[in-house]
Amino acid sequence: TGDSPPCHERHRRAPPALHQEAKDHVADLPDQGTTEHSTSPWASPRVPARKKRGGLRLCADHRKPNARTHRDSLPLPRTEESLDRLGPPNAWEREGTTT
């Protein structure tokens, strides 16, 4: 991010139909060990959305922080090259999968 000051956005109001469910879901996350308390000046609003099967998915809108990050000039390694470095397929392949 270089010298860019931290960005944060206001909390977005959840749709009334999802409000309580989203609130309960967020309250359960620290107990599950998936989140922890943060005092970071960077903040992105959460966006609740329905999954295809009816469950709740909490998404985050990272457009503002992403706009301030500097892209790495080095490309990601090619998948084929990474798999070749692992050795023969039968050494690491899971049963029922193929390369």
Short mmCIF file of C-alpha atoms in Angstrom, two decimals:
data_model
loop_
_atom_site.label_atom_id
_atom_site.label_comp_id
_atom_site.label_asym_id
_atom_site.label_seq_id
_atom_site.Cartn_x
_atom_site.Cartn_y
_atom_site.Cartn_z
CA THR A 1 0.00 0.00 0.00
CA GLY A 2 3.04 2.26 0.18
CA ASP A 3 2.29 5.60 1.79
CA SER A 4 -1.45 5.32 1.28
CA PRO A 5 -3.44 6.13 4.41
CA PRO A 6 -5.71 3.35 5.70
CA CYS A 7 -9.19 3.33 4.25
CA HIS A 8 -12.40 2.33 5.92
CA GLU A 9 -16.04 2.41 5.01
CA ARG A 10 -19.13 2.75 7.10
CA HIS A 11 -21.05 -0.32 8.12
CA ARG A 12 -23.76 -1.18 5.60
CA ARG A 13 -27.20 -1.97 6.85
CA ALA A 14 -28.19 -5.60 6.25
CA PRO A 15 -31.53 -6.31 4.60
CA PRO A 16 -34.20 -6.65 7.32
CA ALA A 17 -34.83 -10.28 6.39
CA LEU A 18 -31.16 -11.16 6.99
CA HIS A 19 -30.33 -8.80 9.86
CA GLN A 20 -30.80 -11.12 12.86
CA GLU A 21 -29.36 -14.15 11.09
CA ALA A 22 -26.27 -12.17 10.06
CA LYS A 23 -25.88 -10.80 13.59
CA ASP A 24 -26.04 -14.33 15.06
CA HIS A 25 -23.60 -15.61 12.44
CA VAL A 26 -21.06 -12.88 13.24
CA ALA A 27 -21.41 -13.57 16.98
CA ASP A 28 -20.58 -17.27 16.39
CA LEU A 29 -17.44 -16.67 14.28
CA PRO A 30 -14.94 -16.03 17.14
CA ASP A 31 -16.12 -19.22 18.89
CA GLN A 32 -15.42 -21.17 15.70
CA GLY A 33 -11.90 -19.73 15.54
CA THR A 34 -12.44 -18.20 12.10
CA THR A 35 -12.16 -14.56 13.19
CA GLU A 36 -10.50 -12.57 15.93
CA HIS A 37 -10.83 -9.07 17.32
CA SER A 38 -8.91 -6.45 15.39
CA THR A 39 -8.03 -2.82 16.00
CA SER A 40 -6.76 -2.23 12.46
CA PRO A 41 -7.59 1.14 10.90
CA TRP A 42 -8.41 -0.72 7.66
CA ALA A 43 -12.05 -1.80 7.49
CA SER A 44 -14.35 -3.18 4.81
CA PRO A 45 -18.09 -3.59 5.21
CA ARG A 46 -19.59 -7.03 5.41
CA VAL A 47 -22.27 -7.94 2.91
CA PRO A 48 -24.64 -10.81 3.80
CA ALA A 49 -25.90 -12.91 0.90
CA ARG A 50 -28.00 -16.03 0.53
CA LYS A 51 -26.36 -19.23 -0.66
CA LYS A 52 -28.09 -21.35 -3.30
CA ARG A 53 -29.17 -23.86 -0.65
CA GLY A 54 -30.55 -21.18 1.65
CA GLY A 55 -27.65 -20.69 4.08
CA LEU A 56 -26.06 -17.36 4.87
CA ARG A 57 -22.74 -16.24 3.39
CA LEU A 58 -20.90 -13.23 4.77
CA CYS A 59 -18.88 -11.46 2.10
CA ALA A 60 -16.68 -8.38 2.41
CA ASP A 61 -16.44 -5.51 -0.03
CA HIS A 62 -12.68 -5.01 -0.53
CA ARG A 63 -12.84 -2.69 -3.55
CA LYS A 64 -11.42 0.37 -1.75
CA PRO A 65 -8.46 -1.41 -0.09
CA ASN A 66 -7.72 -3.33 -3.30
CA ALA A 67 -7.60 -0.07 -5.23
CA ARG A 68 -4.82 1.15 -2.92
CA THR A 69 -2.61 -1.92 -3.06
CA HIS A 70 0.35 -2.09 -5.41
CA ARG A 71 0.39 -5.14 -7.63
CA ASP A 72 3.38 -7.42 -7.47
CA SER A 73 5.49 -7.28 -10.60
CA LEU A 74 6.36 -10.97 -10.34
CA PRO A 75 3.87 -13.36 -11.98
CA LEU A 76 2.39 -16.33 -10.17
CA PRO A 77 4.03 -19.66 -11.00
CA ARG A 78 2.34 -21.81 -13.61
CA THR A 79 0.27 -24.65 -12.18
CA GLU A 80 1.96 -27.22 -14.41
CA GLU A 81 5.41 -26.18 -13.23
CA SER A 82 4.37 -26.38 -9.58
CA LEU A 83 2.91 -29.86 -10.06
CA ASP A 84 6.05 -31.02 -11.87
CA ARG A 85 8.17 -29.97 -8.90
CA LEU A 86 6.13 -32.21 -6.58
CA GLY A 87 7.46 -35.32 -8.28
CA PRO A 88 5.66 -38.35 -9.73
CA PRO A 89 1.87 -38.08 -9.50
CA ASN A 90 1.45 -41.32 -7.56
CA ALA A 91 3.59 -39.91 -4.74
CA TRP A 92 1.09 -37.17 -3.84
CA GLU A 93 -2.08 -37.92 -5.80
CA ARG A 94 -5.24 -38.52 -3.81
CA GLU A 95 -7.27 -41.58 -4.61
CA GLY A 96 -9.77 -40.85 -7.37
CA THR A 97 -8.05 -37.71 -8.70
CA THR A 98 -6.03 -37.28 -11.83
CA THR A 99 -3.55 -34.72 -13.08
#
